[in-house]
């Protein structure tokens, strides 16, 4: 896949252009020839697969099972839940016909007007409606509960302004949908899944997040509560990285999902839903990467170690290979993915640049001099530090280096974020400072009016009421001057 | 998920109804409230996940990488490849609008007529067109080749008559699409992937298959050659279980995918595509299962061993658990998935029937008497044989029992198939015998006319020219009386 490996735009010059450059040059994804849709390229997809595999294991540990529900949703389903229709029956892809034919006059391929559907279908923007319509047939007694399903699938929302991974018309995600006998159990599940997301994003993706609950305005359409994890990107903007919704009995009632409880009484089932998407790829890029390209935390890197030989003759290469072969075996035994890149169609300089822009955590270089001296050059991608080390004991060194890179990615991001979180009680000060990004913890009176004014004045939004910020004495709302109900996290967001 | 566990329809009574009963009662899938679409239920999906995981590993071993291409295909793409348009631009889901709105008069949700797309999109029935349109930007030099991509995704074909897993409007599959510098390499890849399918289906799914090449009539639209694996179902009908296509330069030319070769000359890239789908679930069911329900080869069973306790008091249960706990640990260490089902909301009789209809390969039952005697009752699902064995050495016994069941599933299916393959040179005899199913090896003159006549007279089709049937002296065509070109495999098919 031919491409030029010239420098990326610098982040300080144009953060947005840097992001687009990186997505392209690291072979992660590209714009498709379908409005607002993307092609996820093999390297980008291999990172998504690691995200999927790891999350999937964590879901299953909590008893969740995967299933698959239809892509198309009958139009009338959206009308059943009053708030849901407001949120989702808008910009979406509508299937109206089921046949093409060749026009007899022009010989063009046209939509066959005779093949018009009686009722249109919508390509799922999210699947609460069709899944709860299905649960109606699955749930009759408390013995059938809980139902804990998840699906990995594609969804479509006809977004007007799109950006690769961050906002695309079609995207990949998982959506979990659970049904419970009691309110308490459903609320507990919604919070449990938020914790699964937070732990995964922090431990594997090395992205620190703030957990909290959304304001009413920012809630999922049809939810009683939306929980969120919010991450800070390098430009100080927030990226909502995962949400978990407590849906109450809204969908149970809308789709008539009733069960007989232990006292032989009919009850509506309680619901949650929760999802993360290929948006996480955007969070990954904008948390760790630098002007040289992607930086990957080792736990998420499809390839953790690359070994590049520098040689003139085939004899040189043979003696390098002799050293490398047992190294590869040892690394594999430790569960470390490594590759010896002896492709002679590419120069070492090209390889260095390519692996750098792709964020391979550790690069080893071996030349004739190294073989003579029993040494190897080791570079870590996160700091770009190079050192020449003895070959003896190198595998143990690589293992601890990978652990160190993982920790360093997280710590660097955490320190950056923590140094850009501000307490602020003065609206004028807030308006001045929010221009430069950052997270602001501010007293809020809890009204939608105040929330709307902040958004109108500054484009910043209430990201959440953070769980770990004391809500005891929230003070005075900085906009309305009324007593505050909460300390809210406010930021500009992707 | 409440259901009645009364008996299935017997296969001898109504094979088709038995199949539907089984899919329902084993909790594999159900009809969705979307025309021709299915919901794959958690148990069914867990088997599909095993199929995916195992195939995915085998693809990757051959150098294939996963990627993701858009769901929607611009209508004009279908017109580019002459034969492809004939095959696929027919019954398909057409997206014509991108917005819903609330009708001001009726308050109904309607399609916004203002939001009509300039060009319609088709939900992918297969992705050759959009992928080759993308490859155009990826392939410039022989250095960029081969490109070996696969995607796991959903596709839609607006089928009129649908059956769960076998033929549904939406289904899940994988589609591999490779690009090569030479004809030879592409042909080799198409054959290689057929072998990957054949090995997987035989070794893991325990389904014997016949490999061969399709007739021109039965080829994939746009292919120069279509290779196939054909399996025999218990009713003697064929089920095409996987296909691999050598596409020549058809898509390279249609989408202008040219590269500079080693002699600095421009060439069109050579293509293959290959796929298997959730149809394999149908093949699985109709190869191994019996009147009691699903029979699963252990290599594909999400749960291989279930242990059911029979107890009166909680003391009984505790002493059973004491025996079971170390057993579970040992099984896990051997990579055997096992579950101790001590759910006291369900009676043992219900559990036995449920695990039987779901095809769990090995069932252990432990009661008070077993604890006293240090014994356990072992049942194998494939033969339904029960025996009481000493607990000592039971884990080793289970391991070899699972291997034995895997072999037995395959052998039973192979013997059935082999005893229903007939050589036949007489058309009258063929017409009489084909009514009862079976595979017929017949001399064929290679013409589409003969092929069409056989289909018209008997509904049977030429499934393939088998690789392992000698084509040296094919004899005289049984229909036309002309010299035969091939010995073809003819059968009725799903």
mmCIF file of C-alpha atoms in Angstrom, chain A residues 52-287:
data_model
loop_
_atom_site.group_PDB
_atom_site.id
_atom_site.type_symbol
_atom_site.label_atom_id
_atom_site.label_comp_id
_atom_site.label_asym_id
_atom_site.label_seq_id
_atom_site.Cartn_x
_atom_site.Cartn_y
_atom_site.Cartn_z
ATOM 1 C CA UNK A 52 -12.980 -6.386 20.746
ATOM 2 C CA UNK A 53 -11.295 -9.520 22.053
ATOM 3 C CA UNK A 54 -10.356 -7.977 25.377
ATOM 4 C CA UNK A 55 -13.724 -6.317 25.979
ATOM 5 C CA UNK A 56 -15.593 -9.419 24.888
ATOM 6 C CA UNK A 57 -13.746 -11.515 27.473
ATOM 7 C CA UNK A 58 -14.568 -8.978 30.160
ATOM 8 C CA UNK A 59 -18.273 -8.915 29.197
ATOM 9 C CA UNK A 60 -18.448 -12.706 29.310
ATOM 10 C CA UNK A 61 -16.851 -12.767 32.754
ATOM 11 C CA UNK A 62 -19.933 -10.865 33.968
ATOM 12 C CA UNK A 63 -22.299 -13.431 32.420
ATOM 13 C CA UNK A 64 -23.058 -11.601 29.176
ATOM 14 C CA UNK A 65 -23.651 -13.666 26.016
ATOM 15 C CA UNK A 66 -23.390 -12.532 22.417
ATOM 16 C CA UNK A 67 -26.312 -12.737 20.001
ATOM 17 C CA UNK A 68 -27.329 -11.143 16.716
ATOM 18 C CA UNK A 69 -30.418 -9.070 15.919
ATOM 19 C CA UNK A 70 -31.538 -7.775 12.502
ATOM 20 C CA UNK A 71 -29.914 -4.826 10.746
ATOM 21 C CA UNK A 72 -33.259 -3.384 9.629
ATOM 22 C CA UNK A 73 -35.886 -1.961 11.942
ATOM 23 C CA UNK A 74 -39.517 -1.431 10.893
ATOM 24 C CA UNK A 75 -40.246 2.288 10.880
ATOM 25 C CA UNK A 76 -43.143 2.043 13.309
ATOM 26 C CA UNK A 77 -40.888 0.615 16.077
ATOM 27 C CA UNK A 78 -39.356 4.058 16.557
ATOM 28 C CA UNK A 79 -42.699 5.585 17.450
ATOM 29 C CA UNK A 80 -43.218 3.299 20.431
ATOM 30 C CA UNK A 81 -40.956 4.972 22.956
ATOM 31 C CA UNK A 82 -41.722 8.692 23.100
ATOM 32 C CA UNK A 83 -38.248 10.067 23.842
ATOM 33 C CA UNK A 84 -36.412 7.509 21.771
ATOM 34 C CA UNK A 85 -38.183 8.616 18.610
ATOM 35 C CA UNK A 86 -37.042 12.201 19.206
ATOM 36 C CA UNK A 87 -33.440 11.076 19.505
ATOM 37 C CA UNK A 88 -33.151 8.500 16.766
ATOM 38 C CA UNK A 89 -35.910 8.768 14.164
ATOM 39 C CA UNK A 90 -34.148 11.610 12.407
ATOM 40 C CA UNK A 91 -31.093 11.382 10.233
ATOM 41 C CA UNK A 92 -30.991 7.740 9.274
ATOM 42 C CA UNK A 93 -30.747 5.486 6.237
ATOM 43 C CA UNK A 94 -34.188 4.458 4.968
ATOM 44 C CA UNK A 95 -34.792 1.347 2.883
ATOM 45 C CA UNK A 96 -37.837 1.870 0.685
ATOM 46 C CA UNK A 97 -37.428 -0.655 -2.167
ATOM 47 C CA UNK A 98 -36.237 -4.212 -2.592
ATOM 48 C CA UNK A 99 -35.303 -4.551 -6.240
ATOM 49 C CA UNK A 100 -33.227 -3.014 -9.029
ATOM 50 C CA UNK A 101 -33.898 -3.538 -12.683
ATOM 51 C CA UNK A 102 -32.519 -2.534 -16.048
ATOM 52 C CA UNK A 103 -34.431 0.342 -17.609
ATOM 53 C CA UNK A 104 -35.664 -0.887 -20.990
ATOM 54 C CA UNK A 105 -35.137 2.408 -22.748
ATOM 55 C CA UNK A 106 -31.877 3.707 -21.299
ATOM 56 C CA UNK A 107 -30.388 0.333 -20.230
ATOM 57 C CA UNK A 108 -29.419 2.004 -16.957
ATOM 58 C CA UNK A 109 -29.838 0.217 -13.644
ATOM 59 C CA UNK A 110 -32.773 1.763 -11.845
ATOM 60 C CA UNK A 111 -34.802 1.144 -8.716
ATOM 61 C CA UNK A 112 -37.833 -0.936 -9.660
ATOM 62 C CA UNK A 113 -40.846 1.235 -8.763
ATOM 63 C CA UNK A 114 -42.980 -1.906 -8.511
ATOM 64 C CA UNK A 115 -40.806 -3.112 -5.636
ATOM 65 C CA UNK A 116 -41.791 -0.512 -3.078
ATOM 66 C CA UNK A 117 -42.025 -1.745 0.507
ATOM 67 C CA UNK A 118 -45.336 -1.372 2.301
ATOM 68 C CA UNK A 119 -43.545 -0.150 5.378
ATOM 69 C CA UNK A 120 -40.065 1.313 5.191
ATOM 70 C CA UNK A 121 -37.158 -0.096 7.159
ATOM 71 C CA UNK A 122 -34.483 1.907 8.936
ATOM 72 C CA UNK A 123 -30.880 0.732 9.137
ATOM 73 C CA UNK A 124 -30.353 0.430 12.893
ATOM 74 C CA UNK A 125 -28.915 3.544 14.531
ATOM 75 C CA UNK A 126 -29.108 1.548 17.798
ATOM 76 C CA UNK A 127 -31.156 -1.573 18.563
ATOM 77 C CA UNK A 128 -33.213 -1.020 21.725
ATOM 78 C CA UNK A 129 -36.485 -1.157 19.784
ATOM 79 C CA UNK A 130 -35.951 -4.334 17.824
ATOM 80 C CA UNK A 131 -34.289 -6.110 20.735
ATOM 81 C CA UNK A 132 -37.077 -5.280 23.200
ATOM 82 C CA UNK A 133 -39.596 -6.338 20.599
ATOM 83 C CA UNK A 134 -37.750 -9.698 20.591
ATOM 84 C CA UNK A 135 -37.433 -9.907 24.388
ATOM 85 C CA UNK A 136 -41.237 -9.846 24.560
ATOM 86 C CA UNK A 137 -41.150 -13.456 23.365
ATOM 87 C CA UNK A 138 -38.245 -14.501 25.568
ATOM 88 C CA UNK A 139 -39.377 -13.155 28.909
ATOM 89 C CA UNK A 140 -42.437 -14.552 30.670
ATOM 90 C CA UNK A 141 -41.359 -15.424 34.199
ATOM 91 C CA UNK A 142 -38.782 -14.184 36.719
ATOM 92 C CA UNK A 143 -37.034 -17.477 35.917
ATOM 93 C CA UNK A 144 -36.242 -16.110 32.453
ATOM 94 C CA UNK A 145 -34.409 -13.147 33.967
ATOM 95 C CA UNK A 146 -31.925 -11.617 33.767
ATOM 96 C CA UNK A 147 -31.349 -11.644 30.013
ATOM 97 C CA UNK A 148 -27.818 -10.413 29.310
ATOM 98 C CA UNK A 149 -27.172 -10.021 25.575
ATOM 99 C CA UNK A 150 -24.565 -8.153 23.617
ATOM 100 C CA UNK A 151 -23.997 -7.798 19.904
ATOM 101 C CA UNK A 152 -20.974 -6.667 17.912
ATOM 102 C CA UNK A 153 -22.280 -5.011 14.775
ATOM 103 C CA UNK A 154 -22.454 -2.054 12.423
ATOM 104 C CA UNK A 155 -24.873 0.845 12.907
ATOM 105 C CA UNK A 156 -25.728 3.927 10.834
ATOM 106 C CA UNK A 157 -26.526 7.501 11.706
ATOM 107 C CA UNK A 158 -26.660 9.923 8.820
ATOM 108 C CA UNK A 159 -24.199 12.416 10.295
ATOM 109 C CA UNK A 160 -23.642 15.581 8.334
ATOM 110 C CA UNK A 161 -20.084 16.355 9.397
ATOM 111 C CA UNK A 162 -17.942 13.290 9.688
ATOM 112 C CA UNK A 163 -14.378 12.493 10.802
ATOM 113 C CA UNK A 164 -12.650 9.141 10.610
ATOM 114 C CA UNK A 165 -13.355 7.055 13.755
ATOM 115 C CA UNK A 166 -14.789 10.044 15.659
ATOM 116 C CA UNK A 167 -18.023 10.518 13.785
ATOM 117 C CA UNK A 168 -18.922 8.472 10.730
ATOM 118 C CA UNK A 169 -22.248 7.595 9.151
ATOM 119 C CA UNK A 170 -21.549 3.887 9.588
ATOM 120 C CA UNK A 171 -19.519 2.689 12.519
ATOM 121 C CA UNK A 172 -18.749 -0.540 14.333
ATOM 122 C CA UNK A 173 -19.669 -0.994 17.956
ATOM 123 C CA UNK A 174 -21.006 -3.349 20.571
ATOM 124 C CA UNK A 175 -24.349 -2.776 22.164
ATOM 125 C CA UNK A 176 -25.330 -4.634 25.320
ATOM 126 C CA UNK A 177 -29.007 -4.929 26.214
ATOM 127 C CA UNK A 178 -30.058 -6.443 29.511
ATOM 128 C CA UNK A 179 -33.441 -7.140 31.076
ATOM 129 C CA UNK A 180 -33.952 -7.498 34.818
ATOM 130 C CA UNK A 181 -36.638 -8.317 37.355
ATOM 131 C CA UNK A 182 -35.897 -5.345 39.617
ATOM 132 C CA UNK A 183 -34.931 -1.722 39.360
ATOM 133 C CA UNK A 184 -31.980 -2.255 41.702
ATOM 134 C CA UNK A 185 -30.524 -5.059 39.636
ATOM 135 C CA UNK A 186 -30.787 -3.026 36.419
ATOM 136 C CA UNK A 187 -29.168 0.034 38.002
ATOM 137 C CA UNK A 188 -26.395 -2.144 39.360
ATOM 138 C CA UNK A 189 -25.809 -3.655 35.910
ATOM 139 C CA UNK A 190 -25.645 -0.233 34.248
ATOM 140 C CA UNK A 191 -22.997 0.859 36.755
ATOM 141 C CA UNK A 192 -21.167 -2.472 36.508
ATOM 142 C CA UNK A 193 -20.766 -2.114 32.738
ATOM 143 C CA UNK A 194 -19.489 1.443 33.124
ATOM 144 C CA UNK A 195 -16.833 0.051 35.431
ATOM 145 C CA UNK A 196 -15.958 -2.650 32.894
ATOM 146 C CA UNK A 197 -15.434 0.107 30.317
ATOM 147 C CA UNK A 198 -13.431 2.317 32.687
ATOM 148 C CA UNK A 199 -11.163 -0.547 33.758
ATOM 149 C CA UNK A 200 -10.580 -1.654 30.190
ATOM 150 C CA UNK A 201 -9.891 1.835 28.866
ATOM 151 C CA UNK A 202 -7.503 2.573 31.727
ATOM 152 C CA UNK A 203 -5.748 -0.779 32.047
ATOM 153 C CA UNK A 204 -5.460 -1.774 28.396
ATOM 154 C CA UNK A 205 -5.765 1.449 26.411
ATOM 155 C CA UNK A 206 -3.813 3.398 29.067
ATOM 156 C CA UNK A 207 -6.345 6.230 28.892
ATOM 157 C CA UNK A 208 -7.368 7.801 32.214
ATOM 158 C CA UNK A 209 -11.091 8.536 32.379
ATOM 159 C CA UNK A 210 -13.528 10.419 34.573
ATOM 160 C CA UNK A 211 -16.681 8.486 35.425
ATOM 161 C CA UNK A 212 -19.931 10.263 36.045
ATOM 162 C CA UNK A 213 -23.576 10.660 35.216
ATOM 163 C CA UNK A 214 -24.927 12.751 32.340
ATOM 164 C CA UNK A 215 -27.245 15.726 32.708
ATOM 165 C CA UNK A 216 -30.845 15.219 31.606
ATOM 166 C CA UNK A 217 -30.134 17.068 28.363
ATOM 167 C CA UNK A 218 -27.217 14.841 27.464
ATOM 168 C CA UNK A 219 -28.936 11.581 28.368
ATOM 169 C CA UNK A 220 -29.542 8.817 25.858
ATOM 170 C CA UNK A 221 -32.994 9.168 24.315
ATOM 171 C CA UNK A 222 -35.226 6.958 26.455
ATOM 172 C CA UNK A 223 -32.897 6.579 29.457
ATOM 173 C CA UNK A 224 -33.536 7.492 33.086
ATOM 174 C CA UNK A 225 -29.798 7.773 33.669
ATOM 175 C CA UNK A 226 -26.798 7.758 31.368
ATOM 176 C CA UNK A 227 -23.406 6.980 32.861
ATOM 177 C CA UNK A 228 -20.310 7.997 30.957
ATOM 178 C CA UNK A 229 -16.533 7.783 30.848
ATOM 179 C CA UNK A 230 -14.910 10.999 29.633
ATOM 180 C CA UNK A 231 -11.304 11.156 28.472
ATOM 181 C CA UNK A 232 -9.195 14.236 27.793
ATOM 182 C CA UNK A 233 -7.528 14.533 24.408
ATOM 183 C CA UNK A 234 -4.172 16.301 23.934
ATOM 184 C CA UNK A 235 -5.936 19.486 22.805
ATOM 185 C CA UNK A 236 -7.838 19.638 26.075
ATOM 186 C CA UNK A 237 -11.147 18.576 24.576
ATOM 187 C CA UNK A 238 -13.262 15.786 26.035
ATOM 188 C CA UNK A 239 -14.062 12.579 24.220
ATOM 189 C CA UNK A 240 -17.015 10.566 25.501
ATOM 190 C CA UNK A 241 -15.520 7.085 25.315
ATOM 191 C CA UNK A 242 -18.319 4.826 26.478
ATOM 192 C CA UNK A 243 -21.819 5.104 27.921
ATOM 193 C CA UNK A 244 -24.088 2.853 29.952
ATOM 194 C CA UNK A 245 -27.782 3.573 30.293
ATOM 195 C CA UNK A 246 -30.345 2.712 32.943
ATOM 196 C CA UNK A 247 -33.528 2.648 30.883
ATOM 197 C CA UNK A 248 -36.050 2.016 33.643
ATOM 198 C CA UNK A 249 -39.196 0.296 32.392
ATOM 199 C CA UNK A 250 -39.508 2.557 29.339
ATOM 200 C CA UNK A 251 -38.769 -0.116 26.764
ATOM 201 C CA UNK A 252 -40.468 -2.822 28.813
ATOM 202 C CA UNK A 253 -43.655 -0.773 28.622
ATOM 203 C CA UNK A 254 -43.202 0.358 25.018
ATOM 204 C CA UNK A 255 -42.810 -3.253 23.840
ATOM 205 C CA UNK A 256 -45.022 -4.897 26.466
ATOM 206 C CA UNK A 257 -42.323 -7.040 28.059
ATOM 207 C CA UNK A 258 -44.045 -8.346 31.180
ATOM 208 C CA UNK A 259 -43.141 -11.222 33.450
ATOM 209 C CA UNK A 260 -44.705 -13.020 36.386
ATOM 210 C CA UNK A 261 -42.670 -12.308 39.501
ATOM 211 C CA UNK A 262 -42.103 -14.581 42.511
ATOM 212 C CA UNK A 263 -45.392 -13.358 44.051
ATOM 213 C CA UNK A 264 -47.209 -14.314 40.884
ATOM 214 C CA UNK A 265 -47.760 -10.694 39.885
ATOM 215 C CA UNK A 266 -47.211 -9.192 36.431
ATOM 216 C CA UNK A 267 -44.342 -6.692 36.206
ATOM 217 C CA UNK A 268 -42.654 -4.823 33.405
ATOM 218 C CA UNK A 269 -38.999 -5.741 32.907
ATOM 219 C CA UNK A 270 -36.229 -3.248 33.750
ATOM 220 C CA UNK A 271 -33.633 -2.431 31.135
ATOM 221 C CA UNK A 272 -30.069 -1.299 30.541
ATOM 222 C CA UNK A 273 -28.063 -0.726 27.402
ATOM 223 C CA UNK A 274 -24.380 0.129 27.002
ATOM 224 C CA UNK A 275 -21.964 0.590 24.157
ATOM 225 C CA UNK A 276 -18.524 1.509 22.938
ATOM 226 C CA UNK A 277 -17.567 1.978 19.323
ATOM 227 C CA UNK A 278 -14.727 2.468 16.854
ATOM 228 C CA UNK A 279 -14.653 5.971 18.380
ATOM 229 C CA UNK A 280 -12.279 4.415 20.897
ATOM 230 C CA UNK A 281 -9.719 4.386 18.088
ATOM 231 C CA UNK A 282 -9.956 8.177 18.010
ATOM 232 C CA UNK A 283 -9.464 8.345 21.781
ATOM 233 C CA UNK A 284 -6.426 6.105 21.468
ATOM 234 C CA UNK A 285 -4.828 8.268 18.802
ATOM 235 C CA UNK A 286 -5.495 11.603 20.479
ATOM 236 C CA UNK A 287 -4.336 10.475 23.929
#
